[in-house]
PDB file of C-alpha atoms and ligand atoms in Angstrom:
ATOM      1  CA  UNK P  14     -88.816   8.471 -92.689  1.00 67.00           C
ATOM      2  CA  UNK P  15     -89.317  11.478 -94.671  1.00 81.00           C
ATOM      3  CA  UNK P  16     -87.625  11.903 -98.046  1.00 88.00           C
ATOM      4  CA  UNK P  17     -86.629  15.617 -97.645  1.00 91.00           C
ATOM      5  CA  UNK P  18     -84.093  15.587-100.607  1.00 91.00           C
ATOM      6  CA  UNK P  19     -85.429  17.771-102.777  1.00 89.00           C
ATOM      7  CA  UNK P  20     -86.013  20.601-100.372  1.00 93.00           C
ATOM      8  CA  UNK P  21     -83.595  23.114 -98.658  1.00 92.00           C
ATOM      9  CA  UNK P  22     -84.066  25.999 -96.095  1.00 94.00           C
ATOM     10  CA  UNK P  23     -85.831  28.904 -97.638  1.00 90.00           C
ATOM     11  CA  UNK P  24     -84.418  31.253 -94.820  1.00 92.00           C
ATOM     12  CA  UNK P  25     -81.928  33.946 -97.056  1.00 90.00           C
ATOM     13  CA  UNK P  26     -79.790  34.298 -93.901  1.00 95.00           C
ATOM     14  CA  UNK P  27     -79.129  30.876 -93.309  1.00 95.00           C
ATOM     15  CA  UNK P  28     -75.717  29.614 -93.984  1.00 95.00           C
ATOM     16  CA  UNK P  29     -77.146  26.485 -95.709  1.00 94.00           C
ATOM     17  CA  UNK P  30     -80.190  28.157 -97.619  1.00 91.00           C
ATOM     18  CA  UNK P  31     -80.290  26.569-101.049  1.00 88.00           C
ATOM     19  CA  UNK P  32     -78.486  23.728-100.193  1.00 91.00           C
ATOM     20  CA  UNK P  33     -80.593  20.501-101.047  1.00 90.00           C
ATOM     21  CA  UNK P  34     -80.419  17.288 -98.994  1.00 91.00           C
ATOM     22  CA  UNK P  35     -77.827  18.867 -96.265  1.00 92.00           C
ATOM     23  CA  UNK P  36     -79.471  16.800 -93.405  1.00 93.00           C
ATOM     24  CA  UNK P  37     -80.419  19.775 -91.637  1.00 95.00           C
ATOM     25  CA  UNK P  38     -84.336  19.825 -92.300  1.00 96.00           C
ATOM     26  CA  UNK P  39     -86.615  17.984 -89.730  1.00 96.00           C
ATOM     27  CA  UNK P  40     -90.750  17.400 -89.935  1.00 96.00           C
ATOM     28  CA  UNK P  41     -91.337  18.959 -86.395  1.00 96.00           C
ATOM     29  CA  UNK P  42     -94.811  18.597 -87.536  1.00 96.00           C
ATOM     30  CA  UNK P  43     -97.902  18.455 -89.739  1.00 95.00           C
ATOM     31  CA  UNK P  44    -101.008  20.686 -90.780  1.00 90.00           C
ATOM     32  CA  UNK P  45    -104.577  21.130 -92.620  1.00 85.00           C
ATOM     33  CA  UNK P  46    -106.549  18.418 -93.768  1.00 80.00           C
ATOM     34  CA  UNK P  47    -103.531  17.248 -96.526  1.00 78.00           C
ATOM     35  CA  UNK P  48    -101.277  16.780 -93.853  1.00 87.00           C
ATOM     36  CA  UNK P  49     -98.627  18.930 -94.968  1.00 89.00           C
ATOM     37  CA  UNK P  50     -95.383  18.857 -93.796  1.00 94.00           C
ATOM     38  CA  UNK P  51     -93.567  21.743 -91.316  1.00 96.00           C
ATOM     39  CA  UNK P  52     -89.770  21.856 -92.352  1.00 96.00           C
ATOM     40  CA  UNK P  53     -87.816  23.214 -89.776  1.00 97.00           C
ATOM     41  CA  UNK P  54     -83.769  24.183 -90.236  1.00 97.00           C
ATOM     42  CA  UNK P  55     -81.428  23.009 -87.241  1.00 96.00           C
ATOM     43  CA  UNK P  56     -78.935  25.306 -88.323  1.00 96.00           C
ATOM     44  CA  UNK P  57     -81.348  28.609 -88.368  1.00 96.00           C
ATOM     45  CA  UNK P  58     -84.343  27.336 -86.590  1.00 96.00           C
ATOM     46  CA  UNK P  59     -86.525  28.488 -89.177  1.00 95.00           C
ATOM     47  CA  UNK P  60     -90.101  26.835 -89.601  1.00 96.00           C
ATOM     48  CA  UNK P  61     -91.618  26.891 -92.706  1.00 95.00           C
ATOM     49  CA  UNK P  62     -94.386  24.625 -95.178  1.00 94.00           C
ATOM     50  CA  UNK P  63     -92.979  22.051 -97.691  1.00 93.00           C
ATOM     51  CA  UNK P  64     -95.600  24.267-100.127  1.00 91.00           C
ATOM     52  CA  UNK P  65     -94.199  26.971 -99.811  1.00 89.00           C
ATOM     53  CA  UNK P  66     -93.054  28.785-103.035  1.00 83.00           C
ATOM     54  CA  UNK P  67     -94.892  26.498-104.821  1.00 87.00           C
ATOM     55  CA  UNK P  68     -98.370  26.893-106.345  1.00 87.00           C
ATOM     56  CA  UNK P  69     -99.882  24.720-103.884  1.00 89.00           C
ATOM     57  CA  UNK P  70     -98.763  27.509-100.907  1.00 88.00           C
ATOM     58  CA  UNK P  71    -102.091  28.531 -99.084  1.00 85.00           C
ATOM     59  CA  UNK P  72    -104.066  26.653-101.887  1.00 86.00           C
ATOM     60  CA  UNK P  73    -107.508  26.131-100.946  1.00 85.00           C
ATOM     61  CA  UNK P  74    -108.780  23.260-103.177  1.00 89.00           C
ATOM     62  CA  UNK P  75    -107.236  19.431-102.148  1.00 88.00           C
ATOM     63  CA  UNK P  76    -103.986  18.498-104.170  1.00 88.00           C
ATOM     64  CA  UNK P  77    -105.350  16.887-106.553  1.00 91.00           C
ATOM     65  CA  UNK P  78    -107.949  19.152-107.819  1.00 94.00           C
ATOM     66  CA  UNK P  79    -105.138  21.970-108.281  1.00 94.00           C
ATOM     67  CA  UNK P  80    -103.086  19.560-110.093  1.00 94.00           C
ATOM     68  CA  UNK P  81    -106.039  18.787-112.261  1.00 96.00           C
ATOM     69  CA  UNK P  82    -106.057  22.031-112.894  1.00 97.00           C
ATOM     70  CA  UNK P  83    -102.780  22.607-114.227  1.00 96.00           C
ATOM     71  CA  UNK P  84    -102.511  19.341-116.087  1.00 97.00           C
ATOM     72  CA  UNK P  85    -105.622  20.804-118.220  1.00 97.00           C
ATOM     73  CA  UNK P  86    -103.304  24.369-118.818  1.00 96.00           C
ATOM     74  CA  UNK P  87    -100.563  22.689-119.613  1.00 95.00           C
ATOM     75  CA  UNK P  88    -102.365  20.213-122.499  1.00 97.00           C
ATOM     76  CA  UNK P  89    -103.467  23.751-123.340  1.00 96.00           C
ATOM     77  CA  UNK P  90    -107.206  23.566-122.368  1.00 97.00           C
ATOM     78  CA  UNK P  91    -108.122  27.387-122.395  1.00 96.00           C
ATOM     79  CA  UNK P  92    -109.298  29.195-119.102  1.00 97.00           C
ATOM     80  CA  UNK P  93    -112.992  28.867-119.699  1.00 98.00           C
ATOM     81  CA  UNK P  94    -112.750  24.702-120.779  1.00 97.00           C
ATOM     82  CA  UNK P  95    -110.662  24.129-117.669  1.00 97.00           C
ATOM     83  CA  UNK P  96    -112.468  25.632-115.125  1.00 97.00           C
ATOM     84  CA  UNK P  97    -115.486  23.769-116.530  1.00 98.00           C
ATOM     85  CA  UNK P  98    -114.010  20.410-116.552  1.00 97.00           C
ATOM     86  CA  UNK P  99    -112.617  20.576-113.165  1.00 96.00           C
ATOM     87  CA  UNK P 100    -115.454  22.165-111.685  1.00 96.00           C
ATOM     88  CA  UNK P 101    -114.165  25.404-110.129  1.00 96.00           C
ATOM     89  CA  UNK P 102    -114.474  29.503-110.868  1.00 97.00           C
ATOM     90  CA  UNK P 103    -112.318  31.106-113.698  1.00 97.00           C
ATOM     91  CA  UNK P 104    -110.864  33.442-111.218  1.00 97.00           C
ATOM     92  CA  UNK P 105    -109.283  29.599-109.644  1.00 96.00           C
ATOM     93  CA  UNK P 106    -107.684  28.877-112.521  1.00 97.00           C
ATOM     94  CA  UNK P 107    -106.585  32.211-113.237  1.00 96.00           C
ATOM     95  CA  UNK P 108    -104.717  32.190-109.655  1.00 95.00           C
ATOM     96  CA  UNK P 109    -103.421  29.131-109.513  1.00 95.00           C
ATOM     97  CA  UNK P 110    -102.031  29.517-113.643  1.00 95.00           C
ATOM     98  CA  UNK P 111    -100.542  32.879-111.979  1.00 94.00           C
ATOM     99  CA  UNK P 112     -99.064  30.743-108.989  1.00 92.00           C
ATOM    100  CA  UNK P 113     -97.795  28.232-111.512  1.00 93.00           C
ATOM    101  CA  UNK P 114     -96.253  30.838-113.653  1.00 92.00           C
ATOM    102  CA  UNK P 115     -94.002  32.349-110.387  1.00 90.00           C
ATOM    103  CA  UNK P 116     -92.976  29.111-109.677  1.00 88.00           C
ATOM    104  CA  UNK P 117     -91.878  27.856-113.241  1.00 89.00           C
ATOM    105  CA  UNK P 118     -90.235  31.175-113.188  1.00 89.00           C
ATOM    106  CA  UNK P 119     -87.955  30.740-110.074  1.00 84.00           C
ATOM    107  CA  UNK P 120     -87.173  27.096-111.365  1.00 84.00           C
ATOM    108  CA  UNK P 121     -85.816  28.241-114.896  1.00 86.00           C
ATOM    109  CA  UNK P 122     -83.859  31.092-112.702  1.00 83.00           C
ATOM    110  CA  UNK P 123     -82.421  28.072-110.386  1.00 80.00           C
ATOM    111  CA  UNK P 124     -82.048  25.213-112.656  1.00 82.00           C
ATOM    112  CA  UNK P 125     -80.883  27.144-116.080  1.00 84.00           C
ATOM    113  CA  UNK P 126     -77.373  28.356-115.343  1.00 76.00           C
ATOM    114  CA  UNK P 127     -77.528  31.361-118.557  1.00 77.00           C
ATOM    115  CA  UNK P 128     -80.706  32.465-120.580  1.00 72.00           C
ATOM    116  CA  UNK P 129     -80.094  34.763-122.727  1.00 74.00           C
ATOM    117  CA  UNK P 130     -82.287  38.475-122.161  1.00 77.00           C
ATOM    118  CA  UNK P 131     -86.110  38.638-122.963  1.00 75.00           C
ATOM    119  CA  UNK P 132     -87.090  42.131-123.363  1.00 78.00           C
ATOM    120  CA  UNK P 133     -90.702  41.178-122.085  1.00 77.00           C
ATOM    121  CA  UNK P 134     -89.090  40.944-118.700  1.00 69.00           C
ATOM    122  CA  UNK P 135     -88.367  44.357-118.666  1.00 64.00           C
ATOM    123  CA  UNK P 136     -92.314  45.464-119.524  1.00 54.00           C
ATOM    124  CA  UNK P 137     -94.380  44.716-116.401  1.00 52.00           C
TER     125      UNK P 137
HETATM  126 ZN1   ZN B  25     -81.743  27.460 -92.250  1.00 96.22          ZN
END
């Protein structure tokens, strides 16, 4: 059995989008070479990837090697050092620090309930 607690229907027209371990999620099935998991909503029907939102969505390189990735950034190993220890581009870790960013970015929004106002969110 699949522990789907953590996740919740992505669909913005559902009636139970957001809510986390409802019991309304299913693994209809599974894709690409990681197996990931399809998550499909009884109550809208909606399909969608356990990745997605996250900085793994669409990622090309295995799991692993993306998580190796961030672990470097986030001991802060600089760009150049990272991409050289894990053995990919500069542009990679670029993307996926990007990706990472997003993410940690809708998590603070959903998990801290006030922040107060950074003015470098208003300068894009
Ligand atoms: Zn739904």
């Amino acid at each position: 059995m699949d522990d789907l607690s953590r996740f919740c229907c992505l669909n913005a027209h559902c009636p139970d989008h957001g809510k986390r371990n409802h019991g309304n999620l299913t693994v209809p099935a599974r894709y690409g070479p990681n197996k990931t998991r399809v998550l499909r909503c009884r109550t809208c029907k909606a399909r969608f990837s356990e990745r997605k939102g996250t900085p793994l969505f669409d990622a090309r390189l295995p799991a692993a090697r993306v998580t190796a990735v961030l672990a470097h950034v986030a001991e802060g190993i600089g760009t150049r050092k990272t991409a050289r220890l894990t053995g990919v581009h500069t542009n990679t870790v670029t993307r996926y620090i990007r990706r990472a960013g997003q993410h940690a970015r809708a998590l603070h929004d959903e998990l801290v309930a006030f922040s107060p106002d950074d003015p470098r969110s208003a300068v894009r």
